[in-house]
mmCIF file of C-alpha atoms in Angstrom:
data_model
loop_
_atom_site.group_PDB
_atom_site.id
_atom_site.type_symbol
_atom_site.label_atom_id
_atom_site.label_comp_id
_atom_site.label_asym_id
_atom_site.label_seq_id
_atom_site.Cartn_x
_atom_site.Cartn_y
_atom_site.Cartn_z
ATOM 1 C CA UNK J 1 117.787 152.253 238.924
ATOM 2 C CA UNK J 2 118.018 153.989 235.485
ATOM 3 C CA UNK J 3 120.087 152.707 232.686
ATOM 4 C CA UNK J 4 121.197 156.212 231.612
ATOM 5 C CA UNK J 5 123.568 157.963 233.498
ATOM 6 C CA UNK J 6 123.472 161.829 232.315
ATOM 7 C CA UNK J 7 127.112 162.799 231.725
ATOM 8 C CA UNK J 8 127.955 166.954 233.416
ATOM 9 C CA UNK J 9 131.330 167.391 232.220
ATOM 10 C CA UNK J 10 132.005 168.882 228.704
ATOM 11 C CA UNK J 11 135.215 166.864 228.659
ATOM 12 C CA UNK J 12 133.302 163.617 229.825
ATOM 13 C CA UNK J 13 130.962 164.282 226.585
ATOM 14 C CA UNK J 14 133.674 164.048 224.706
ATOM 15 C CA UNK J 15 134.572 160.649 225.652
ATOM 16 C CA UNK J 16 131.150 158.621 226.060
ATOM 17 C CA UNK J 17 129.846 157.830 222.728
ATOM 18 C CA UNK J 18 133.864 155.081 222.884
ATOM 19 C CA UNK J 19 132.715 154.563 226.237
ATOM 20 C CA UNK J 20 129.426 153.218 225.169
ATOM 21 C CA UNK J 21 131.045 151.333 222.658
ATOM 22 C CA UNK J 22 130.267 147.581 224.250
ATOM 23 C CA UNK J 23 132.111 146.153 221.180
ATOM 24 C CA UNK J 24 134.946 147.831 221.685
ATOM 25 C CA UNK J 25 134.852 147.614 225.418
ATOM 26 C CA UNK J 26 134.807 143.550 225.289
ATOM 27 C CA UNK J 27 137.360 143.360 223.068
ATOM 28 C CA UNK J 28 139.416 144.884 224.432
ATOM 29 C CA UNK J 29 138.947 143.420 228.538
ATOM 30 C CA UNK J 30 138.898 139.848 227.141
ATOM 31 C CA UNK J 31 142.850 140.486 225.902
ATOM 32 C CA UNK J 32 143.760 142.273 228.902
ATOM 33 C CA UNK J 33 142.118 139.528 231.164
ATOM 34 C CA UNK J 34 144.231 136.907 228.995
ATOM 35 C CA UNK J 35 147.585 138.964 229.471
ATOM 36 C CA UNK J 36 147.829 141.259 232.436
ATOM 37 C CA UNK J 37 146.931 139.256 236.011
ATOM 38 C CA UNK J 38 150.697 140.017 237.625
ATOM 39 C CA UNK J 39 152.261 142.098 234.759
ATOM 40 C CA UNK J 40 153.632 145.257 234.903
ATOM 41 C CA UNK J 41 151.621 147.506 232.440
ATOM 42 C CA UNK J 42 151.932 150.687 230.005
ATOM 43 C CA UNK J 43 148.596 152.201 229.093
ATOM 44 C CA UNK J 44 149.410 154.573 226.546
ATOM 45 C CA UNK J 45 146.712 157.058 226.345
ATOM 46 C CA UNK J 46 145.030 156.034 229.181
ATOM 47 C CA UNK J 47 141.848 158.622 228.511
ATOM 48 C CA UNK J 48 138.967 158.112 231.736
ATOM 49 C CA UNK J 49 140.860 155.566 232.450
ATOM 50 C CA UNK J 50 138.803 152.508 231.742
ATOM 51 C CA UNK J 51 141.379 150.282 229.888
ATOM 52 C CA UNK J 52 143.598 150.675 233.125
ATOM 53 C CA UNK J 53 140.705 149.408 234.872
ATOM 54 C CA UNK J 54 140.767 146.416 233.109
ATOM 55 C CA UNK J 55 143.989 145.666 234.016
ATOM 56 C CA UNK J 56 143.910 146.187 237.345
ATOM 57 C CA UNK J 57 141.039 144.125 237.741
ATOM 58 C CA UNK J 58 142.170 141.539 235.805
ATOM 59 C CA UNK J 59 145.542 141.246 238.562
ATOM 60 C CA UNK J 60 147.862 143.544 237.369
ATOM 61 C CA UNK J 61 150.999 144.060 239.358
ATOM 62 C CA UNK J 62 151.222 147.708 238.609
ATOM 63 C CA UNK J 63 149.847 149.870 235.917
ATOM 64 C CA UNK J 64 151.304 153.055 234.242
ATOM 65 C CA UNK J 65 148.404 155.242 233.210
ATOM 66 C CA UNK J 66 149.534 157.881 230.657
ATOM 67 C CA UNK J 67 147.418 161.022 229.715
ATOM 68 C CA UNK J 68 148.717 164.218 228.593
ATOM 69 C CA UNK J 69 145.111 165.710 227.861
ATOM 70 C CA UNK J 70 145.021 167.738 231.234
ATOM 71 C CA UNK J 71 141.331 167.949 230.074
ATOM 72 C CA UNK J 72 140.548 164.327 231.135
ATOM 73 C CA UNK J 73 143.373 163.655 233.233
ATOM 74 C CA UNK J 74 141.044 164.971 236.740
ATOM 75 C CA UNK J 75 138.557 161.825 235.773
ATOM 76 C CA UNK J 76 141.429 159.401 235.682
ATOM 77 C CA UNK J 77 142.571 160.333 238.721
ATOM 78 C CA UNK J 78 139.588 160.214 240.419
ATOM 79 C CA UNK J 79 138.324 157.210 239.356
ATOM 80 C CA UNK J 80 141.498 154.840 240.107
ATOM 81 C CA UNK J 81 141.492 156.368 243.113
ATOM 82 C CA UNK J 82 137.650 155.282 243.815
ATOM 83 C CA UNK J 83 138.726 152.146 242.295
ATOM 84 C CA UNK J 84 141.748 150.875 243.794
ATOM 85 C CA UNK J 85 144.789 151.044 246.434
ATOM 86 C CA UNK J 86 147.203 154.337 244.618
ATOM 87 C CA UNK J 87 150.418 152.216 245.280
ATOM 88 C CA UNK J 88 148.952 149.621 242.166
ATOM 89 C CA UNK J 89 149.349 152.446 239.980
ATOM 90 C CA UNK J 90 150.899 155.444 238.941
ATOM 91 C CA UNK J 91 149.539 158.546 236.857
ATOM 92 C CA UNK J 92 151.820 160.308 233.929
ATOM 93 C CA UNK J 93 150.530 163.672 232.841
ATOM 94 C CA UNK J 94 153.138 164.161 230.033
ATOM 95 C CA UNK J 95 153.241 163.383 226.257
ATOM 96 C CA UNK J 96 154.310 159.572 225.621
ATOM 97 C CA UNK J 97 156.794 160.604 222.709
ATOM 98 C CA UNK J 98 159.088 163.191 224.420
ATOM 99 C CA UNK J 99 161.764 161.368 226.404
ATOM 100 C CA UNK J 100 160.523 163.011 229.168
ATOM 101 C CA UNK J 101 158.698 159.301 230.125
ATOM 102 C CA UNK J 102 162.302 157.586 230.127
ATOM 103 C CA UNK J 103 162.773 159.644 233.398
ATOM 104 C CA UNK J 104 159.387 157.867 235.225
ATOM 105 C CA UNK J 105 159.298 154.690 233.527
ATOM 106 C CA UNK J 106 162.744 151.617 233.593
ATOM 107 C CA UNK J 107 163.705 150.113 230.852
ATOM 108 C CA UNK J 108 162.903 146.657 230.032
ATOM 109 C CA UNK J 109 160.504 146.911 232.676
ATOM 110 C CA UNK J 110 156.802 146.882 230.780
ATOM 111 C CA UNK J 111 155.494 143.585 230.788
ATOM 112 C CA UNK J 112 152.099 144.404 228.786
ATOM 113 C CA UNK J 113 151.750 147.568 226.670
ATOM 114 C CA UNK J 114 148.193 149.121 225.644
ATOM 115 C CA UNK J 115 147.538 151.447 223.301
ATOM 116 C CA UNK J 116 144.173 152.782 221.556
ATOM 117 C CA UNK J 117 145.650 155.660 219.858
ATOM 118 C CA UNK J 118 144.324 154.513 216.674
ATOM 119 C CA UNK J 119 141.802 156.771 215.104
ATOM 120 C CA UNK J 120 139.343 156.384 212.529
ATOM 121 C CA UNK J 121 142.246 155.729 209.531
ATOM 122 C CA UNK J 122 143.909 153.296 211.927
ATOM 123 C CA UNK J 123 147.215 154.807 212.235
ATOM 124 C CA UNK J 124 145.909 158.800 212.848
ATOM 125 C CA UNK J 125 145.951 158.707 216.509
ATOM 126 C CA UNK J 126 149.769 158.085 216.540
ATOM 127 C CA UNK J 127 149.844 153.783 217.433
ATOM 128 C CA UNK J 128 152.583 153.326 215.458
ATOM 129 C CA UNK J 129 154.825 156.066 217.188
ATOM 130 C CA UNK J 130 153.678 154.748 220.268
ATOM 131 C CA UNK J 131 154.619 151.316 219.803
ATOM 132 C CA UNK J 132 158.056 152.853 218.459
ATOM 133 C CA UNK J 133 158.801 154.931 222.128
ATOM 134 C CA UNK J 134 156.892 151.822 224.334
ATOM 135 C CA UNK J 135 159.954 149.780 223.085
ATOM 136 C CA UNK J 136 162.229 151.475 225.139
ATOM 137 C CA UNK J 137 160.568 149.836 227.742
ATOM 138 C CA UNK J 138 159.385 146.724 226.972
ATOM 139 C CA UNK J 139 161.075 143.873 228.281
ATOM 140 C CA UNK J 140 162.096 141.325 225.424
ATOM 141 C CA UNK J 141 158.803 139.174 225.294
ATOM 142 C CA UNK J 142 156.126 141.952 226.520
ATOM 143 C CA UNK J 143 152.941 141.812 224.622
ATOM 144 C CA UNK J 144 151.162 144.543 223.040
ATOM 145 C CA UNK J 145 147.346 145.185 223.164
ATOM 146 C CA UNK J 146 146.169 145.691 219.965
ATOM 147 C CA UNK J 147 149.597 143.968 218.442
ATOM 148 C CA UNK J 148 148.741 144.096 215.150
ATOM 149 C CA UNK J 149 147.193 146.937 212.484
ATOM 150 C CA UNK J 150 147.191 146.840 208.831
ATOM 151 C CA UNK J 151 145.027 149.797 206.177
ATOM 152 C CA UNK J 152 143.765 148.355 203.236
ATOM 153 C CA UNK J 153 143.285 150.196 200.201
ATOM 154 C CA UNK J 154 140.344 149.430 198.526
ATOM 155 C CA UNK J 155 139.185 150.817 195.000
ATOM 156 C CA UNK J 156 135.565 151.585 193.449
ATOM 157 C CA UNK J 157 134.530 151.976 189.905
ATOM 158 C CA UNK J 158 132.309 154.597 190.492
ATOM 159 C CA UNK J 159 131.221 157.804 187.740
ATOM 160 C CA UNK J 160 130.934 160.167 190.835
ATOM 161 C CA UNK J 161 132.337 161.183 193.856
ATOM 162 C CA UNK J 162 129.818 159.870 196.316
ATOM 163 C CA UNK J 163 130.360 156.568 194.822
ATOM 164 C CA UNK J 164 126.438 155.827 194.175
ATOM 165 C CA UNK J 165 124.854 156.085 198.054
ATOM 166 C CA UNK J 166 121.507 156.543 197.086
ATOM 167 C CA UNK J 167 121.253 159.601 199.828
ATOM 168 C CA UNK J 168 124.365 161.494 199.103
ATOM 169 C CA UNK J 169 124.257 161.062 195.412
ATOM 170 C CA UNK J 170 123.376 164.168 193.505
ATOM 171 C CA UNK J 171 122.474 165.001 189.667
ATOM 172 C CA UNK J 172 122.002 167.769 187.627
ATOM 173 C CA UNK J 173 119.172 167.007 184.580
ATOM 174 C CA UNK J 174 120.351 168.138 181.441
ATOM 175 C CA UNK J 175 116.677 168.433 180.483
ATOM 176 C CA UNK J 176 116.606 171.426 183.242
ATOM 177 C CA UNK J 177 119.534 173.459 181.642
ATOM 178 C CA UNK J 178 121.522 175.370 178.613
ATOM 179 C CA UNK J 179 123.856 172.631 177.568
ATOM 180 C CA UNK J 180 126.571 174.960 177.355
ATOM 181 C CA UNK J 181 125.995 176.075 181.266
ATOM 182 C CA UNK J 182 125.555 172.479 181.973
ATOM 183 C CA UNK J 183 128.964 171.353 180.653
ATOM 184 C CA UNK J 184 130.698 174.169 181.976
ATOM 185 C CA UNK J 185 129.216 174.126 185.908
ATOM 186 C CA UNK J 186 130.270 170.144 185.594
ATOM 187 C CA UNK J 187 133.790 170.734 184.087
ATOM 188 C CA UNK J 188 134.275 173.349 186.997
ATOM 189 C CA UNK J 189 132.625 170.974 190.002
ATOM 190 C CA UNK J 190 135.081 167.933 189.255
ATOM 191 C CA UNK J 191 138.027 170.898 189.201
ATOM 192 C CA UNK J 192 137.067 172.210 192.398
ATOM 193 C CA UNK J 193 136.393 168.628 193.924
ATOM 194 C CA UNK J 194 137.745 168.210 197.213
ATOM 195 C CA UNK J 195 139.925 165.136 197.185
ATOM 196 C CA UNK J 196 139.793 163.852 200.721
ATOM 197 C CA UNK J 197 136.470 163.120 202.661
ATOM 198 C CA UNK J 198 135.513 161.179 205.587
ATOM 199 C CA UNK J 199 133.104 159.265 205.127
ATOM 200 C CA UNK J 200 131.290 156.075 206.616
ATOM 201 C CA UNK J 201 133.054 152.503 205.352
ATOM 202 C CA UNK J 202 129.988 149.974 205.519
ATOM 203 C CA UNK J 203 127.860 151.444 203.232
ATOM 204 C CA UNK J 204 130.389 151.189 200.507
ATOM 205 C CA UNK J 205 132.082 147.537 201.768
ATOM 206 C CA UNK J 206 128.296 146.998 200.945
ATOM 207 C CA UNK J 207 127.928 148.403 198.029
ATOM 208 C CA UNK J 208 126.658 146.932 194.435
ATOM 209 C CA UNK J 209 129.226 148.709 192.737
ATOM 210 C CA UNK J 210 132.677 146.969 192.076
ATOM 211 C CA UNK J 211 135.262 146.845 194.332
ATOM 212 C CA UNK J 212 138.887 145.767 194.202
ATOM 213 C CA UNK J 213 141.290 145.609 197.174
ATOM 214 C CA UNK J 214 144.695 147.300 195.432
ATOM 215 C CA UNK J 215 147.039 146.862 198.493
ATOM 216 C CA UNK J 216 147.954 145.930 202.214
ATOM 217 C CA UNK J 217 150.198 147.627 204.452
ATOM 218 C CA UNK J 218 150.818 145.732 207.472
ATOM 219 C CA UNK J 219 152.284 146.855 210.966
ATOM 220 C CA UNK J 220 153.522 145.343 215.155
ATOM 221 C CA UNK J 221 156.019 146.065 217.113
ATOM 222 C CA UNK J 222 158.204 144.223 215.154
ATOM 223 C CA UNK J 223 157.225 145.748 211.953
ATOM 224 C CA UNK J 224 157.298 149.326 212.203
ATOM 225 C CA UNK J 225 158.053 151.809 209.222
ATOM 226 C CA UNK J 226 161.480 154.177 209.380
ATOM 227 C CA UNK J 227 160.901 157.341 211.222
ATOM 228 C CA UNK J 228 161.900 160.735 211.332
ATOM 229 C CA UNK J 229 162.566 163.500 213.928
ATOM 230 C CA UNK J 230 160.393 166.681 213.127
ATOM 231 C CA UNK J 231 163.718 169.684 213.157
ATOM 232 C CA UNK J 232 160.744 171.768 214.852
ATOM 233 C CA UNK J 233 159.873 169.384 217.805
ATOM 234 C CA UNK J 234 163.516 167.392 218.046
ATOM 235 C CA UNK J 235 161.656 164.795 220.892
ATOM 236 C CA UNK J 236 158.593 163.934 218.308
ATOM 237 C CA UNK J 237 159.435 161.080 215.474
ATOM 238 C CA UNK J 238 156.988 160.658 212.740
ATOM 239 C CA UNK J 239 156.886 157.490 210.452
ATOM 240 C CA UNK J 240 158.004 157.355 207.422
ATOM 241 C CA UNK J 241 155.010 155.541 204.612
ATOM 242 C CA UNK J 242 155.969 155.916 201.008
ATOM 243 C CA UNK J 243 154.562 153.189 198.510
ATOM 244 C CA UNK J 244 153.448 153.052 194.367
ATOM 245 C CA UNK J 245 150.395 152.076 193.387
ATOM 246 C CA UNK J 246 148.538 151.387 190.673
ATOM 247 C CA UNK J 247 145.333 153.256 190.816
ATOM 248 C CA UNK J 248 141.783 153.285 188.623
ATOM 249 C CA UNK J 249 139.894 156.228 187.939
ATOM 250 C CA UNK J 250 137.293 156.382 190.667
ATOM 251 C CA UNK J 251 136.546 156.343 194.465
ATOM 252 C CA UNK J 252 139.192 154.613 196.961
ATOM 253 C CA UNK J 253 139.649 154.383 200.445
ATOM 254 C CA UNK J 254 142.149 153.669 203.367
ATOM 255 C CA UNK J 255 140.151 150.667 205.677
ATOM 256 C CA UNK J 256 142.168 150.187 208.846
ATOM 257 C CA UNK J 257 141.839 146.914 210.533
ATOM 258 C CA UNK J 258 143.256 146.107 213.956
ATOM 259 C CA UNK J 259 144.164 142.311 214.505
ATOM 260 C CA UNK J 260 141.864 141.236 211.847
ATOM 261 C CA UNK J 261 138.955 143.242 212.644
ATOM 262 C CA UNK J 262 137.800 146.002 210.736
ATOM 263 C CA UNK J 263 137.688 149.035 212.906
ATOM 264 C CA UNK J 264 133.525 149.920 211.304
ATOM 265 C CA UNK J 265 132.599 146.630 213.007
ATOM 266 C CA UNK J 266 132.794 148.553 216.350
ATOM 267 C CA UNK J 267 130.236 151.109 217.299
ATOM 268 C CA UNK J 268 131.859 154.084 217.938
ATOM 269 C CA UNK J 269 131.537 156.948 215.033
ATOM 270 C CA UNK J 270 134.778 157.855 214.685
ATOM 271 C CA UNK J 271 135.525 154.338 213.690
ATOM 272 C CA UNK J 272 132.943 153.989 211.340
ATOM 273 C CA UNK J 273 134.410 156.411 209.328
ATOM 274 C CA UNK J 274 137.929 156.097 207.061
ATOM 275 C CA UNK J 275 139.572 158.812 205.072
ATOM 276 C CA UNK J 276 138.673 158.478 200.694
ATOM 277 C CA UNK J 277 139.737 160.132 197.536
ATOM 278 C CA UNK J 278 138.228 160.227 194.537
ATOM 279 C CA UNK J 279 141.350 159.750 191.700
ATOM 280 C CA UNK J 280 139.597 161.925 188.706
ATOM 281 C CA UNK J 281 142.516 159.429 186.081
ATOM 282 C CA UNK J 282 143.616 156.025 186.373
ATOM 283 C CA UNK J 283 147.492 155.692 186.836
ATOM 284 C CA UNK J 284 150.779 155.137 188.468
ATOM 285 C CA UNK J 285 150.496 156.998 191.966
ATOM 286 C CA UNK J 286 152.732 157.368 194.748
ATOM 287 C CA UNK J 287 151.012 157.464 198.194
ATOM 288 C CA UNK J 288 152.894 158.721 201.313
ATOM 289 C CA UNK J 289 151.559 159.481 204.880
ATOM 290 C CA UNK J 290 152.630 162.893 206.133
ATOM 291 C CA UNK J 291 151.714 166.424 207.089
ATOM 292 C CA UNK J 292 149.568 168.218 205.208
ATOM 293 C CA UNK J 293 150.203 171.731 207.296
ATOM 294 C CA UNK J 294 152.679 173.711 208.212
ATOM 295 C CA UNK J 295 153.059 172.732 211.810
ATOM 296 C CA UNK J 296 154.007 169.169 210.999
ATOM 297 C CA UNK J 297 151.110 168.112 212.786
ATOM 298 C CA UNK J 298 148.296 166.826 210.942
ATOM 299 C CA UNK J 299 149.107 163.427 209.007
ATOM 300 C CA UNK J 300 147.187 162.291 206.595
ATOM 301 C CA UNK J 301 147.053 160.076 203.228
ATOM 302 C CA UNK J 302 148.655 161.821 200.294
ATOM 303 C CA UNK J 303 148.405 160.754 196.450
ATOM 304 C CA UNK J 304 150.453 162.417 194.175
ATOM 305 C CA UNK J 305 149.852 161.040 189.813
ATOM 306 C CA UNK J 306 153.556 159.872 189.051
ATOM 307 C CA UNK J 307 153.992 161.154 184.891
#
């Protein structure tokens, strides 16, 4: 029997590369198998459902799968039903931060809650809002799968951008051109630079140039930051990150760990990637997580040179 199985689905496609992801996969099965056998259990984005799988192999008493991507939703469904007996589980097609859940769901009733809504910056796929509505449910001592996620900030002394990778790095050879047209296309490049990349984290956690870690924030259940209700959506809350920092002229990023583990040690691509800036001055900044667009939607890192 092959090893491969081709996937048909576009949405399917979408999903397999984290599927594939054995590092991930383990890690997370070996603390469901420690914490679900008779629990009653929230899977907060439940996806194709394999995390749910988990859990209701490891024992669990019931499982609540929730998946508002419609998209995937027809995979779930079919394969806990291939799986196991439909009255050890039950399937929520609805967004996990509208109170529209409070009607399906008791209160103090969740026993185990899990959540991969992480992202590659560790808090982009909504976790900590997730935590902040599975609360509502969990009883007093549930446990929460990851329970722990912190973003590091660390800083590079780097001339450029690209922060010395040998293939990305790029030069212009003064040898090669007017002087005058040389400053002035250089002047005009770091004015135009884009602040905020993607880009993969090992290669710089390994690279020779200096690096300082500047800061830790740190967040669990029992941690969370403020939030806010968006006036535009009244049922979605939004947290509220504000800090100072004190930042050198060069390359920085935000490197999300969850329970001690950096998020690039897993396979899957979107992990191995964290969101960095290139600060053109050292200085006093203030850094805030929020929107960047108009429809409150897409959250991101902002830093903003305090005079």
């Amino acid at each position: 029997m092959s090893d491969r199985y081709p996937v048909q689905s576009n949405t399917l496609v979408q999903h397999a590369e984290m599927l594939n992801d054995r590092a991930r996969n383990e890690w997370f099965k070996h603390r469901i198998e420690q914490n679900c056998p008779n629990k009653v259990v929230l899977d907060v984005g439940a996806g194709s459902g394999l995390l749910t799988y988990y859990a209701l192999q490891a024992g669990a008493k019931h499982v609540y799968a929730v998946e508002s991507d419609l998209g995937i939703s027809p995979i779930l469904r079919g394969v806990l039903s291939k799986c196991f007996d439909s009255d050890r589980y039950t399937i929520i097609n609805t967004n996990f931060w509208t109170d529209e859940v409070e009607q399906l769901i008791d209160p103090d009733s969740i026993d185990v809650v899990i959540s991969e809504t992480l992202g590659g910056a560790g808090i982009d796929e909504g976790i900590l809002t997730t935590w902040w509505c599975a609360k509502n449910f969990a009883k007093s001592d549930c446990v929460f799968i990851p329970n722990d996620v912190s973003i590091e900030v660390h800083s590079w002394e780097t001339y450029d951008f690209l922060g010395g990778v040998p293939d990305q790095a790029a030069y212009l050879n003064k040898h090669s051109l007017p002087a005058e047209f040389l400053e002035a296309v250089v002047t005009t490049d770091t004015e135009d630079l884009r602040m905020y990349q993607w880009r993969s984290v090992d290669e710089y956690m390994r690279s020779i140039y200096p690096r300082t870690k500047l800061h830790t924030v740190n967040w669990s259940p029992s941690n969370l930051p403020e939030y806010r209700f968006d006036l535009e959506y009244p049922t979605h809350v939004f947290p509220m990150i504000d800090f100072t920092l004190e930042i050198p002229k060069g390359l920085i990023a935000f490197v999300p760990i969850m329970e001690e583990d950096y998020l690039y040690n897993f396979m899957h691509s979107h992990w191995r990637k964290a969101p960095f800036y290139y600060v053109p001055e050292s200085g006093t900044y203030r850094v805030t997580y929020k929107t960047s667009d108009e429809n409150n939607v897409d959250l991101q890192w902002v830093i903003q040179r305090l005079l």
